[in-house]
Short mmCIF file of N, CA and C in Angstrom, two decimals:
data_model
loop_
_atom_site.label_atom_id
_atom_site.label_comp_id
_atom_site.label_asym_id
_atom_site.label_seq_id
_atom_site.Cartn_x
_atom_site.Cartn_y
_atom_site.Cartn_z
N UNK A 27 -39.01 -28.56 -11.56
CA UNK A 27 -37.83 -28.82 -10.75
C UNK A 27 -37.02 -29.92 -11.41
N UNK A 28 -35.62 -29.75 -11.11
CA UNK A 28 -34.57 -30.58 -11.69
C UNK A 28 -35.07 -32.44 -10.75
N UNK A 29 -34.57 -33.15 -11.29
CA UNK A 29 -35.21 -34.54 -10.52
C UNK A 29 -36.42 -34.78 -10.35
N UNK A 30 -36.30 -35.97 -9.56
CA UNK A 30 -38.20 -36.21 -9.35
C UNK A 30 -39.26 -35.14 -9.10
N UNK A 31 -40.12 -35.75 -9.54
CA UNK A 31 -41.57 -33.98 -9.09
C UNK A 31 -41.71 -34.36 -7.28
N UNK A 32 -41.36 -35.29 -6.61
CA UNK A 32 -41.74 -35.65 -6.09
C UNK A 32 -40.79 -34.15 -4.99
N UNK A 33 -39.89 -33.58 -5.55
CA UNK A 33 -38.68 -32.44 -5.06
C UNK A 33 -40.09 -31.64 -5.36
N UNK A 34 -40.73 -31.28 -5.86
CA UNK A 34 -41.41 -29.84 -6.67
C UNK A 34 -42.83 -29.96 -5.42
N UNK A 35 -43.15 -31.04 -5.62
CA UNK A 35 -44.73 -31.26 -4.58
C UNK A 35 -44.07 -31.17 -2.85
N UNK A 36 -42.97 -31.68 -2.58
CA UNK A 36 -42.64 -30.80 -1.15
C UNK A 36 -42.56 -29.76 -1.07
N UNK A 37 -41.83 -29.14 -1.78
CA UNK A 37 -41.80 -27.20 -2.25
C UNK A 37 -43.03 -26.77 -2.04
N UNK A 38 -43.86 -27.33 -2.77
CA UNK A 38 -45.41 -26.97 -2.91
C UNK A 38 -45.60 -26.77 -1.61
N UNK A 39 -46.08 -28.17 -0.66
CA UNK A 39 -46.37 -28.46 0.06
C UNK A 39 -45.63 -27.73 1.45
N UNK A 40 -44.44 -27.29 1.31
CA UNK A 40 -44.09 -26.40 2.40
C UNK A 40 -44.76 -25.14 2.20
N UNK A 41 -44.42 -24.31 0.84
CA UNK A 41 -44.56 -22.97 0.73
C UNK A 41 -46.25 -22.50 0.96
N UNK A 42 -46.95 -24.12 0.54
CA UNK A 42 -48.39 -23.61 0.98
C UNK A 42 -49.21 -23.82 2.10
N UNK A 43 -48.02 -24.36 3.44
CA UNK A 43 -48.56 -24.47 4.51
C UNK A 43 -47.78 -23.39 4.94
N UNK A 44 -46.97 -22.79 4.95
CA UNK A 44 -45.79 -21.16 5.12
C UNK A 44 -47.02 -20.54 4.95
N UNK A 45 -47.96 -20.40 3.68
CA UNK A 45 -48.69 -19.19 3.61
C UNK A 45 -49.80 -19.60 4.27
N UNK A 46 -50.16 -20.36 3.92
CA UNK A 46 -51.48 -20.80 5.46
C UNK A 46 -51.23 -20.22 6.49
N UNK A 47 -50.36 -20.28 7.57
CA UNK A 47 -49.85 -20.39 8.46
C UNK A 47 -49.82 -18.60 8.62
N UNK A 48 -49.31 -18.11 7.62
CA UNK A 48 -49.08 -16.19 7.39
C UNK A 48 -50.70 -15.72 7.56
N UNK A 49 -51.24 -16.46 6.82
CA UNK A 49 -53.10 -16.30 7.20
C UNK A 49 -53.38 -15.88 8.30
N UNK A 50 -53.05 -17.36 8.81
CA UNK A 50 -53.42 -17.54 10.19
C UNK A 50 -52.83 -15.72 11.22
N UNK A 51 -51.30 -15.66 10.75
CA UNK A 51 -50.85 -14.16 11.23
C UNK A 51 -51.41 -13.72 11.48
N UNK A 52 -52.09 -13.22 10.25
CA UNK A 52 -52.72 -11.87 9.80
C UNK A 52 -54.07 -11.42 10.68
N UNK A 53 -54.04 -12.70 11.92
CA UNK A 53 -55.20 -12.38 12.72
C UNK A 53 -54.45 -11.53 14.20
N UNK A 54 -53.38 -11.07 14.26
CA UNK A 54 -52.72 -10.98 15.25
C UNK A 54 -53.21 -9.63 15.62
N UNK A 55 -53.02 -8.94 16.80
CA UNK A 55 -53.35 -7.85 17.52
C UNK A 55 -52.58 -6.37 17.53
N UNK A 56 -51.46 -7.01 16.80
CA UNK A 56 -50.64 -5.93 16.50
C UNK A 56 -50.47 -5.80 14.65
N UNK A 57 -50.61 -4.50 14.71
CA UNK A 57 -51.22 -4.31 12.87
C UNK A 57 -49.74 -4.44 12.27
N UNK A 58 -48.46 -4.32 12.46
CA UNK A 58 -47.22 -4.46 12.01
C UNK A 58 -46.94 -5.74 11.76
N UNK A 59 -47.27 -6.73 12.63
CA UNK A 59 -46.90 -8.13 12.48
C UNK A 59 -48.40 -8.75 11.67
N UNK A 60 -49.47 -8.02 11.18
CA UNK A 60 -50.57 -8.09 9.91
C UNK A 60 -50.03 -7.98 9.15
N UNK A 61 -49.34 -6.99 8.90
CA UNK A 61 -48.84 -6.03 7.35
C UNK A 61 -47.86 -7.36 7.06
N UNK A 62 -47.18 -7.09 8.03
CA UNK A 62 -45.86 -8.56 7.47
C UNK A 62 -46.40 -9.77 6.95
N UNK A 63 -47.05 -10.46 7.75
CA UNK A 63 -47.46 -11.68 7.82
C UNK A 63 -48.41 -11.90 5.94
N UNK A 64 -49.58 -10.63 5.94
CA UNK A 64 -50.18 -10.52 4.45
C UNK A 64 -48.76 -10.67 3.43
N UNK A 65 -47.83 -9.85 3.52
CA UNK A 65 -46.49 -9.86 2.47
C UNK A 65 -46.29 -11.43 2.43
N UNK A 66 -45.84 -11.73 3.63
CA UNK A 66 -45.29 -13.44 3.77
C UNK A 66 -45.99 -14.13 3.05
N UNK A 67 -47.50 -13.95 3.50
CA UNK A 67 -48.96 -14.94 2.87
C UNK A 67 -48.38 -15.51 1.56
N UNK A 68 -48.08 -13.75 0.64
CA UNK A 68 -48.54 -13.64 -0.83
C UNK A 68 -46.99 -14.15 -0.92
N UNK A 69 -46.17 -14.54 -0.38
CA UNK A 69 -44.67 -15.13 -0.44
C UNK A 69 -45.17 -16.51 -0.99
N UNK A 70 -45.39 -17.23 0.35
CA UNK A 70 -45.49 -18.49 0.42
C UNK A 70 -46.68 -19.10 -0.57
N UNK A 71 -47.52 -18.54 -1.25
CA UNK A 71 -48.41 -18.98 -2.08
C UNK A 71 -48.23 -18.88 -3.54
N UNK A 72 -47.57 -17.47 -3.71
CA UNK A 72 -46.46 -17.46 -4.72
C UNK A 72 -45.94 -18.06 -5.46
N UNK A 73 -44.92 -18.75 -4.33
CA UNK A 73 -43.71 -19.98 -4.34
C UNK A 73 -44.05 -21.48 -4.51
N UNK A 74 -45.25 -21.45 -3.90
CA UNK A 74 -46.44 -22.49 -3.89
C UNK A 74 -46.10 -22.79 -5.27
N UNK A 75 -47.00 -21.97 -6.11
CA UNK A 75 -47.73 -21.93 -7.78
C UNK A 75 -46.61 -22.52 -8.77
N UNK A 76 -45.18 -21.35 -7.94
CA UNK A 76 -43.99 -21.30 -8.85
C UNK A 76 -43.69 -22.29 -8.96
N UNK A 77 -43.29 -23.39 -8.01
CA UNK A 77 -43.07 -24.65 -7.73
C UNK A 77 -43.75 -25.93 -8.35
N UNK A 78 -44.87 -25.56 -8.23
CA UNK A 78 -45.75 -27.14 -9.05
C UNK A 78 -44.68 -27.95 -10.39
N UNK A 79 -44.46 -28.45 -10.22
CA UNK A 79 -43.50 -29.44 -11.63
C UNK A 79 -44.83 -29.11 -12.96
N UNK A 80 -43.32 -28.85 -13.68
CA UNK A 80 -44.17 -28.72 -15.17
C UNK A 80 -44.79 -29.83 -15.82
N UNK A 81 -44.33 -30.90 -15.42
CA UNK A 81 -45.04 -32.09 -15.86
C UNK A 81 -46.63 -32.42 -15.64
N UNK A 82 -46.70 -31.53 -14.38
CA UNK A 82 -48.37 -31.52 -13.85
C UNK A 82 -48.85 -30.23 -14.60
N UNK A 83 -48.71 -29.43 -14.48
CA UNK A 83 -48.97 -27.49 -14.91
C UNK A 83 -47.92 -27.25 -15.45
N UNK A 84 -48.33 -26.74 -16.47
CA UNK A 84 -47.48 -25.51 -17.54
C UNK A 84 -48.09 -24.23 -17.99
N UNK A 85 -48.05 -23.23 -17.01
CA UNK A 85 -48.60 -21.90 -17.07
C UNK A 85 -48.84 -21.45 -18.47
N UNK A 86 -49.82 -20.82 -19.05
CA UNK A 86 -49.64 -20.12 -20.13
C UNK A 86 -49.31 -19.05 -19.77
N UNK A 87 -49.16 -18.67 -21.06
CA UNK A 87 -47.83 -17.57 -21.45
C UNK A 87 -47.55 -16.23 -20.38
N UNK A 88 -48.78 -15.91 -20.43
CA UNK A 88 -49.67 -15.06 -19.33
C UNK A 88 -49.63 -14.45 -18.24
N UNK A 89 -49.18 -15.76 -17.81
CA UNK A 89 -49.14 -16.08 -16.17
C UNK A 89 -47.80 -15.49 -15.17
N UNK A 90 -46.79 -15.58 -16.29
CA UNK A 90 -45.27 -15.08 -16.34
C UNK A 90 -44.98 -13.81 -16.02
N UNK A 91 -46.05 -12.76 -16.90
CA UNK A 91 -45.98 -11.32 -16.90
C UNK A 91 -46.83 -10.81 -15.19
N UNK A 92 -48.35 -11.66 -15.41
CA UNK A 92 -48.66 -11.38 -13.94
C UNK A 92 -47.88 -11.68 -12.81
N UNK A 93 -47.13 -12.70 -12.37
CA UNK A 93 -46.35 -12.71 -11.83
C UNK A 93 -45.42 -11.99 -11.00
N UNK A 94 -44.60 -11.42 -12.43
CA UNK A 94 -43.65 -9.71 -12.51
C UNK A 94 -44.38 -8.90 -11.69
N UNK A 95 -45.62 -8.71 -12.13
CA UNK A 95 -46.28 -7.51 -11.58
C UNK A 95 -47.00 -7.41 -10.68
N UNK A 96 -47.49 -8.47 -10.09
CA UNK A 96 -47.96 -8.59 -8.66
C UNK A 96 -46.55 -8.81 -7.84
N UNK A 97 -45.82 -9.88 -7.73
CA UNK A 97 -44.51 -8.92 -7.25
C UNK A 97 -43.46 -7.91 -7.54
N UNK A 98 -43.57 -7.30 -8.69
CA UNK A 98 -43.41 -6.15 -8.59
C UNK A 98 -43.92 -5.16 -7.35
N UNK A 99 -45.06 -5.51 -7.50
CA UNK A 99 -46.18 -4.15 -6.67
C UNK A 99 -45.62 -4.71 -5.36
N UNK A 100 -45.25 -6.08 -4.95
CA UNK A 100 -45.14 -6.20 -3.74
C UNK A 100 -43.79 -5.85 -3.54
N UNK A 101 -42.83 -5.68 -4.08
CA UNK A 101 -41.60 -5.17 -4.16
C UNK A 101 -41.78 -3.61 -3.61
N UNK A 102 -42.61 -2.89 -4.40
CA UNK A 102 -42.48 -1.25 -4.11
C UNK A 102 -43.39 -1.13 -3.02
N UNK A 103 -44.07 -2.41 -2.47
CA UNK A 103 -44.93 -2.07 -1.14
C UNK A 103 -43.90 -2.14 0.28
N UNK A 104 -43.32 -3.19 -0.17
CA UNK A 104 -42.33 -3.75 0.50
C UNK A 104 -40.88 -2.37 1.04
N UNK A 105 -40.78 -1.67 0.01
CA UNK A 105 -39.78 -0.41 -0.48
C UNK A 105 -40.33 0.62 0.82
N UNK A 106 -41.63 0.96 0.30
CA UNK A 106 -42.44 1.71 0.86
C UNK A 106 -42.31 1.73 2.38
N UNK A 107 -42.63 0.23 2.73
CA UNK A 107 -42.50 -0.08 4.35
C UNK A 107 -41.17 -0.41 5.14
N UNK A 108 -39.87 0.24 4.40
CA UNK A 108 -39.11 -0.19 4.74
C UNK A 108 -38.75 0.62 5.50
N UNK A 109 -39.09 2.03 5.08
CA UNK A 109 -38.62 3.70 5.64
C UNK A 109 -39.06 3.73 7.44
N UNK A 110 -40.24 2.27 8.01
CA UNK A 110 -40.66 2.50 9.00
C UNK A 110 -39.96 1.05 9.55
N UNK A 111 -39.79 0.08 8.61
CA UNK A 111 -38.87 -1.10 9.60
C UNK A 111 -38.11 -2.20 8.41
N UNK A 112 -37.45 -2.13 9.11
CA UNK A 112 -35.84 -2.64 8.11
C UNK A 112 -35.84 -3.99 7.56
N UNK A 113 -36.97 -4.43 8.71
CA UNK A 113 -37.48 -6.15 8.27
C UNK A 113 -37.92 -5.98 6.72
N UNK A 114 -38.25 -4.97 6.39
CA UNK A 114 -39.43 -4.83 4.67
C UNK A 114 -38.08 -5.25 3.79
N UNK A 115 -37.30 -5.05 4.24
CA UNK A 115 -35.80 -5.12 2.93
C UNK A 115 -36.05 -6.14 2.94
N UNK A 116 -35.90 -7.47 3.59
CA UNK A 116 -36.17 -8.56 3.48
C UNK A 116 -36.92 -8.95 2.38
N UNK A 117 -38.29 -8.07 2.38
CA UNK A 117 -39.12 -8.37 1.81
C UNK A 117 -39.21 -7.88 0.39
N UNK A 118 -38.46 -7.17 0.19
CA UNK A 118 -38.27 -6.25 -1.00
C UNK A 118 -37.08 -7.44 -2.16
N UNK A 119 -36.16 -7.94 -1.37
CA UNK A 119 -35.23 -9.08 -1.88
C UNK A 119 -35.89 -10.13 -2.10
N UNK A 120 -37.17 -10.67 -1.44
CA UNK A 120 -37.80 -11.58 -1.59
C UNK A 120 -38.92 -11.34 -3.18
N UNK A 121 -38.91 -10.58 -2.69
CA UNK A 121 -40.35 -10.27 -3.98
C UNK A 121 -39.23 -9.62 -4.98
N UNK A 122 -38.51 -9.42 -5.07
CA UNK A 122 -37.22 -9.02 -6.59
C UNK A 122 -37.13 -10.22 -7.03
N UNK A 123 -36.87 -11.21 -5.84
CA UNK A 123 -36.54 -12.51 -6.53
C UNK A 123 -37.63 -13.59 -6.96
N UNK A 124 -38.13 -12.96 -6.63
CA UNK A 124 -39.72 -13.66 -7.50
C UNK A 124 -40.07 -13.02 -8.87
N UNK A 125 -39.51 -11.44 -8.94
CA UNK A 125 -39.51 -10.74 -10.20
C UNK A 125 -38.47 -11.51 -11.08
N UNK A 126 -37.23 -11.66 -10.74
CA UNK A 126 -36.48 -11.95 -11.65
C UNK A 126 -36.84 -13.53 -12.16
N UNK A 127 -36.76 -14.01 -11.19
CA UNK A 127 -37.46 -16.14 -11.54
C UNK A 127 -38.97 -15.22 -12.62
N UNK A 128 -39.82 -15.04 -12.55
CA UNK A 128 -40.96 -14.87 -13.09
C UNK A 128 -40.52 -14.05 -14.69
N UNK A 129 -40.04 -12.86 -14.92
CA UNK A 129 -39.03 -12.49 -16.22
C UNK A 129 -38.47 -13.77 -17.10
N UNK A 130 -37.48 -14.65 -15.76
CA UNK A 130 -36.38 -15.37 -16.44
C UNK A 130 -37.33 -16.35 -17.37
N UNK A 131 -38.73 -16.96 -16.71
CA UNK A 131 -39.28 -17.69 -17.11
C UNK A 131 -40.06 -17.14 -18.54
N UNK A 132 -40.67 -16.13 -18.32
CA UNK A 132 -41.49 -15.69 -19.43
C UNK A 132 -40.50 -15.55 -20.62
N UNK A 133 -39.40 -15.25 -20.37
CA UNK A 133 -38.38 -14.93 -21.60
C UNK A 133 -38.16 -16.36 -21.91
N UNK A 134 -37.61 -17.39 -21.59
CA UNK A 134 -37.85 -18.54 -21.63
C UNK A 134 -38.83 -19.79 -21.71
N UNK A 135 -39.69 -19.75 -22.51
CA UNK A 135 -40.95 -21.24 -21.96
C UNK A 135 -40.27 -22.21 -21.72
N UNK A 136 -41.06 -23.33 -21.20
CA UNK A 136 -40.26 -24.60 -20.82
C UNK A 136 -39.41 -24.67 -19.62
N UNK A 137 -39.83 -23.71 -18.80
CA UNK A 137 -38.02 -23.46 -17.86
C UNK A 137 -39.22 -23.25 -16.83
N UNK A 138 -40.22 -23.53 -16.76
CA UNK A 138 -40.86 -23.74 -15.45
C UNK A 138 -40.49 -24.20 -14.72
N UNK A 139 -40.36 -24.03 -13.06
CA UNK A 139 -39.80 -25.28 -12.33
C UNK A 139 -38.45 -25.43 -11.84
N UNK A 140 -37.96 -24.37 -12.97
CA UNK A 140 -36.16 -24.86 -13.08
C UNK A 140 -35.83 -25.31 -14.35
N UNK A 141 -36.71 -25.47 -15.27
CA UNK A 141 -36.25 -26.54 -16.65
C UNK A 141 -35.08 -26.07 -17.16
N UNK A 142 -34.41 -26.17 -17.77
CA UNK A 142 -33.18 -25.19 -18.25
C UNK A 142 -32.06 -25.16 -17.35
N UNK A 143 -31.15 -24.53 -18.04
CA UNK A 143 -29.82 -24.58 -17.29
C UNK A 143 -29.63 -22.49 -17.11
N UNK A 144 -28.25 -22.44 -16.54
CA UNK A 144 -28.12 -20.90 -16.02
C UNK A 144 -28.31 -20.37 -17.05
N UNK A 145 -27.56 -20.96 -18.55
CA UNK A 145 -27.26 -20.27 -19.61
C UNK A 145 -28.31 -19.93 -20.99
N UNK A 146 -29.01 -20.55 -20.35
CA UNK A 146 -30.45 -19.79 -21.23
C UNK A 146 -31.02 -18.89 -20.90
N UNK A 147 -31.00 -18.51 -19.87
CA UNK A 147 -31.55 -17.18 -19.57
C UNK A 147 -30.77 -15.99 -18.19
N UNK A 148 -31.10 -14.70 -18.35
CA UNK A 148 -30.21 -14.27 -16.82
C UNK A 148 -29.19 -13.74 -16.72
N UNK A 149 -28.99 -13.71 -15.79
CA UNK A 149 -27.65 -12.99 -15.25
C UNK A 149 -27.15 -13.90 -14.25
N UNK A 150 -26.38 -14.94 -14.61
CA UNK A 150 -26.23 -15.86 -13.34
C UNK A 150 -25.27 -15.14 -12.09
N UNK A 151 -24.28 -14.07 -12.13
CA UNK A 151 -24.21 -13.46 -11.17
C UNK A 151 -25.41 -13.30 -10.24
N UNK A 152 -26.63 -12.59 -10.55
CA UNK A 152 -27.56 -12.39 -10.22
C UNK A 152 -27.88 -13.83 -9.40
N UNK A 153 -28.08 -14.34 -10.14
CA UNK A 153 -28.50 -15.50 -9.53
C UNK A 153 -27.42 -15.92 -8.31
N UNK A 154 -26.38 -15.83 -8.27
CA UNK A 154 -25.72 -16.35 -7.61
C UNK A 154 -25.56 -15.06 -6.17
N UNK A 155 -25.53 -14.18 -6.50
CA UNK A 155 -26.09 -13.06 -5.45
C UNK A 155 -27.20 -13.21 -4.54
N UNK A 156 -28.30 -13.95 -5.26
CA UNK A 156 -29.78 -13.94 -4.50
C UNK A 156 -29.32 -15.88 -3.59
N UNK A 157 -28.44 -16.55 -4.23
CA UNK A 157 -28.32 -17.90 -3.13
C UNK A 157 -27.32 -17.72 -1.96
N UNK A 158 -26.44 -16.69 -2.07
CA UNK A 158 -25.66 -16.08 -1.18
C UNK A 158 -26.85 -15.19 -0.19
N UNK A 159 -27.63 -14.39 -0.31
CA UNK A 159 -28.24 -13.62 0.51
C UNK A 159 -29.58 -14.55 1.46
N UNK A 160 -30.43 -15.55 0.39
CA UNK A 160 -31.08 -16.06 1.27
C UNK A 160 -30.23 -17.43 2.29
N UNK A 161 -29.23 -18.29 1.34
CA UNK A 161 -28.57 -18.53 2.52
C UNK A 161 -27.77 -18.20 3.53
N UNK A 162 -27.22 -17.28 2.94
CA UNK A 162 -26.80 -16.55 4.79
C UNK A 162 -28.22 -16.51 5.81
N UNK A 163 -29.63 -15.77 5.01
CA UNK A 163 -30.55 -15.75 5.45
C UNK A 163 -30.81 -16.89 6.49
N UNK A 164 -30.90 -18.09 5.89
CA UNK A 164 -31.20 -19.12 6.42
C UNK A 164 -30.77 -19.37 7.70
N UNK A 165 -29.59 -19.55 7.33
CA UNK A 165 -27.90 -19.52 8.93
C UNK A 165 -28.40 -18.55 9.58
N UNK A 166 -28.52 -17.49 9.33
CA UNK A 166 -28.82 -16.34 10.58
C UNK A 166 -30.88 -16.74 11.30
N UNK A 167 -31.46 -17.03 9.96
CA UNK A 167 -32.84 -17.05 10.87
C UNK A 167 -32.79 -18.48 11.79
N UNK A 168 -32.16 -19.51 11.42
CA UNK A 168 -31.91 -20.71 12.23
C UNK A 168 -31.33 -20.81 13.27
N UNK A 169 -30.46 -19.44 13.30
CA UNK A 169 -29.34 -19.23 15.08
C UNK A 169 -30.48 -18.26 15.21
N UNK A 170 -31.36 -17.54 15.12
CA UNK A 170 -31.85 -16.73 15.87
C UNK A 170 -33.27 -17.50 16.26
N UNK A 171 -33.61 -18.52 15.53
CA UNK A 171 -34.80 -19.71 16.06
C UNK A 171 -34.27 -20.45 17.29
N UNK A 172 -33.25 -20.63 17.76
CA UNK A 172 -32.62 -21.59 19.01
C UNK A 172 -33.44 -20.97 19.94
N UNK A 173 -32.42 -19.63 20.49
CA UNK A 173 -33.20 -19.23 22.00
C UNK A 173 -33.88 -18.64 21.92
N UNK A 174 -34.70 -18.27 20.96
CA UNK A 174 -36.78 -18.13 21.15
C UNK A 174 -37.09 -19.68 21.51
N UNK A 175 -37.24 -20.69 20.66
CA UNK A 175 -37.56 -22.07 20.91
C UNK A 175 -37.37 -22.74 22.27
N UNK A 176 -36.09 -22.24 22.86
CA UNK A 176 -35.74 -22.75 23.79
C UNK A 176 -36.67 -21.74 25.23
N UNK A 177 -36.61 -20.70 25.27
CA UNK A 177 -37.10 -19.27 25.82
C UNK A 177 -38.87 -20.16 26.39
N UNK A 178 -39.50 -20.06 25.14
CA UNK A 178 -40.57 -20.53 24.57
C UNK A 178 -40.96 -22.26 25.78
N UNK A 179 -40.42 -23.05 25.09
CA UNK A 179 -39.92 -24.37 26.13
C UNK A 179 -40.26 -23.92 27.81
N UNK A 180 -39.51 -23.63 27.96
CA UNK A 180 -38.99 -23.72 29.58
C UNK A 180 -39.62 -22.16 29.94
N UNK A 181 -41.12 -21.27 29.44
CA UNK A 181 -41.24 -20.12 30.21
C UNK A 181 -42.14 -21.14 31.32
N UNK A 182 -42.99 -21.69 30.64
CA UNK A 182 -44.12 -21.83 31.49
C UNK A 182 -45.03 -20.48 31.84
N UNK A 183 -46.10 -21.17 32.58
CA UNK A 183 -47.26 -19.86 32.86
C UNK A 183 -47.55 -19.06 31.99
N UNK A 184 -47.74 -17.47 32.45
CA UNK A 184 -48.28 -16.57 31.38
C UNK A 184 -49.32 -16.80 31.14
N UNK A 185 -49.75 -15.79 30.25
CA UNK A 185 -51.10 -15.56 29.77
C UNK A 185 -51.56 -16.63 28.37
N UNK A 186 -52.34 -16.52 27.61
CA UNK A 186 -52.30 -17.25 26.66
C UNK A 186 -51.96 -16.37 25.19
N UNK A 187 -51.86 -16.64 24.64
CA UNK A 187 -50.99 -16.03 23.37
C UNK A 187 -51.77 -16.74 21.78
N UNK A 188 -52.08 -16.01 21.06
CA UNK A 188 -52.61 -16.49 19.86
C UNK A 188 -52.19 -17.13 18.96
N UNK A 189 -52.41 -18.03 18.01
CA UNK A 189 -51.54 -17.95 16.88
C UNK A 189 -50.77 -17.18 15.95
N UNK A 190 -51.42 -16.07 15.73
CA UNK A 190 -50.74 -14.79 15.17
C UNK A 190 -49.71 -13.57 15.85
N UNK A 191 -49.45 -14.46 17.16
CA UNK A 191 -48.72 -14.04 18.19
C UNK A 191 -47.51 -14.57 18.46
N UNK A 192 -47.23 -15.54 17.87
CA UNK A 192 -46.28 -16.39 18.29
C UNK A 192 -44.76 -16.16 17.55
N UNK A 193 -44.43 -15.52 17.94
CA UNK A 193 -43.11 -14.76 17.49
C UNK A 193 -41.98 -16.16 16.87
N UNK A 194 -40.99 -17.42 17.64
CA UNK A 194 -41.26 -18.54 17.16
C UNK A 194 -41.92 -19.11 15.85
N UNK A 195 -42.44 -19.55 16.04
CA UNK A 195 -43.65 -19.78 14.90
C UNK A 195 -43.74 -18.64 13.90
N UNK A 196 -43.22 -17.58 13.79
CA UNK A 196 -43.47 -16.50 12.47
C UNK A 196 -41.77 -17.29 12.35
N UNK A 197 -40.73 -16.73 13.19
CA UNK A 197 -39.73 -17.04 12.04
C UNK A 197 -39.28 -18.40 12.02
N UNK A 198 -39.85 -19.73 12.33
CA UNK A 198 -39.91 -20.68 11.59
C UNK A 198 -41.25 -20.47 10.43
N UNK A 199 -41.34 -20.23 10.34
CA UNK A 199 -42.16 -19.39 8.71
C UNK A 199 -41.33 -19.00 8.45
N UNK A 200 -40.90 -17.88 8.41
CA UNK A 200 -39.52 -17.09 7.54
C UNK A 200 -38.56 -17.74 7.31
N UNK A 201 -38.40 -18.55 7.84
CA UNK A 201 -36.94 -19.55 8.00
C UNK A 201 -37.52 -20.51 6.47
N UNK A 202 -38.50 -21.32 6.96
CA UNK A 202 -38.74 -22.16 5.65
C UNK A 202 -39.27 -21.34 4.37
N UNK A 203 -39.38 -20.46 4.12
CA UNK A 203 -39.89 -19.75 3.44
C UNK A 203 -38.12 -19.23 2.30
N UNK A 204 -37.15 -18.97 3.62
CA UNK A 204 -35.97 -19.18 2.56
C UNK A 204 -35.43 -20.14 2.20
N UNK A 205 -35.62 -20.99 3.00
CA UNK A 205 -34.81 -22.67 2.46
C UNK A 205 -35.75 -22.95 1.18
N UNK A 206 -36.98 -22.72 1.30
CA UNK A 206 -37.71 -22.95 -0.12
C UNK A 206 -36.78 -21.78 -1.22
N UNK A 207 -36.56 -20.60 -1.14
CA UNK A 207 -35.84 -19.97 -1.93
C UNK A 207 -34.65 -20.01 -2.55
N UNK A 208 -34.26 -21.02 -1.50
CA UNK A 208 -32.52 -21.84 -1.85
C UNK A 208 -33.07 -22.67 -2.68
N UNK A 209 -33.81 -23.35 -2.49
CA UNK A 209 -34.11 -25.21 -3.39
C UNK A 209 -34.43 -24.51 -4.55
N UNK A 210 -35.37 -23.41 -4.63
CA UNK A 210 -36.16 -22.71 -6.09
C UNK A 210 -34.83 -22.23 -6.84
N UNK A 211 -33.90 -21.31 -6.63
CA UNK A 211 -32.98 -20.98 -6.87
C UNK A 211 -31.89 -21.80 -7.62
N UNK A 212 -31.65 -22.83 -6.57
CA UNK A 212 -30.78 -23.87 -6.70
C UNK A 212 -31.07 -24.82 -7.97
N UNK A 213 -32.47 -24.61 -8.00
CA UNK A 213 -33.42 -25.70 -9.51
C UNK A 213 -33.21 -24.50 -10.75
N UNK A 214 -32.72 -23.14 -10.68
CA UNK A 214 -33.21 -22.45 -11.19
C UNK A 214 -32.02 -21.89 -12.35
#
């Protein structure tokens, strides 16, 4: 990451309590909000790895291509599940953009993190396409976090509800999960 590492170890530190937290999901009662939550997991742990400052870790060479191709695969899983709910596009933009950061890097060493500027590697259109989509993202999952939060607040009673239930709580996950994609982006 561009500036202190001390920018790169919050990244960390969000994206790998995001996927904790998707874990935790993946215990939920309804198998749709599993399927999601596993995608999210492998998001937020991902982003985790991607993130560490190069000053601490510098992936070999290796690591770049796996990358591609585990989100790749989560890209065409993502494709796959979209034909049954529209949320997967999401997920399909998310894991492209982990393909393209993971490419940009392998074609590049040294650019872990963000090292480098637009013009060493890319298509900065591209790039500038994917900070337009997750921040709109952002704006829209942050007005649609109000009145769940608020809903949530003031039901009272009811039954009890799980962690992997908590509708709230998934898209503040999703929510930080793109603001981490803005900062990655934004370093990128």
């Amino acid at each position: 990451m561009h500036g202190p590492a001390s920018h790169g170890w919050l990244l960390v530190a969000l994206c790998a309590a995001t996927g904790a937290y998707c874990l935790l999901r993946m215990r939920s009662h309804v198998e749709e909000q599993r399927r999601a939550a596993g995608g999210e997991a492998l998001m937020g742990f991902g982003m985790a790895a991607m993130a560490v400052p190069a000053a601490v870790f510098t992936p070999p060479s290796w690591a770049w291509p796996l990358y591609a191709a585990v989100f790749g695969a989560a890209a065409l899983q993502a494709l796959w599940s979209a034909r049954a709910n529209a949320h997967h596009l999401h997920h399909l933009v998310g894991a492209s953009a982990m393909v393209y950061m993971a490419v940009a890097m392998a074609a590049s060493p040294g650019r872990h993190g963000g090292h480098g500027g637009h013009g060493d590697f890319g298509i900065p259109l591209l790039t500038g396409v994917l900070l337009l989509y997750f921040t709109g993202y952002v704006l829209l999952s942050g007005v649609r976090l109000v009145p769940v939060a608020i809903a949530a607040g003031g039901g009272g009673g009811g039954g009890r509800v799980g962690w992997g239930d908590r509708p709230e709580l998934a898209r503040a996950c999703r929510l930080s999960m793109g603001i981490a994609m803005v900062a990655m982006l934004l370093a990128f």
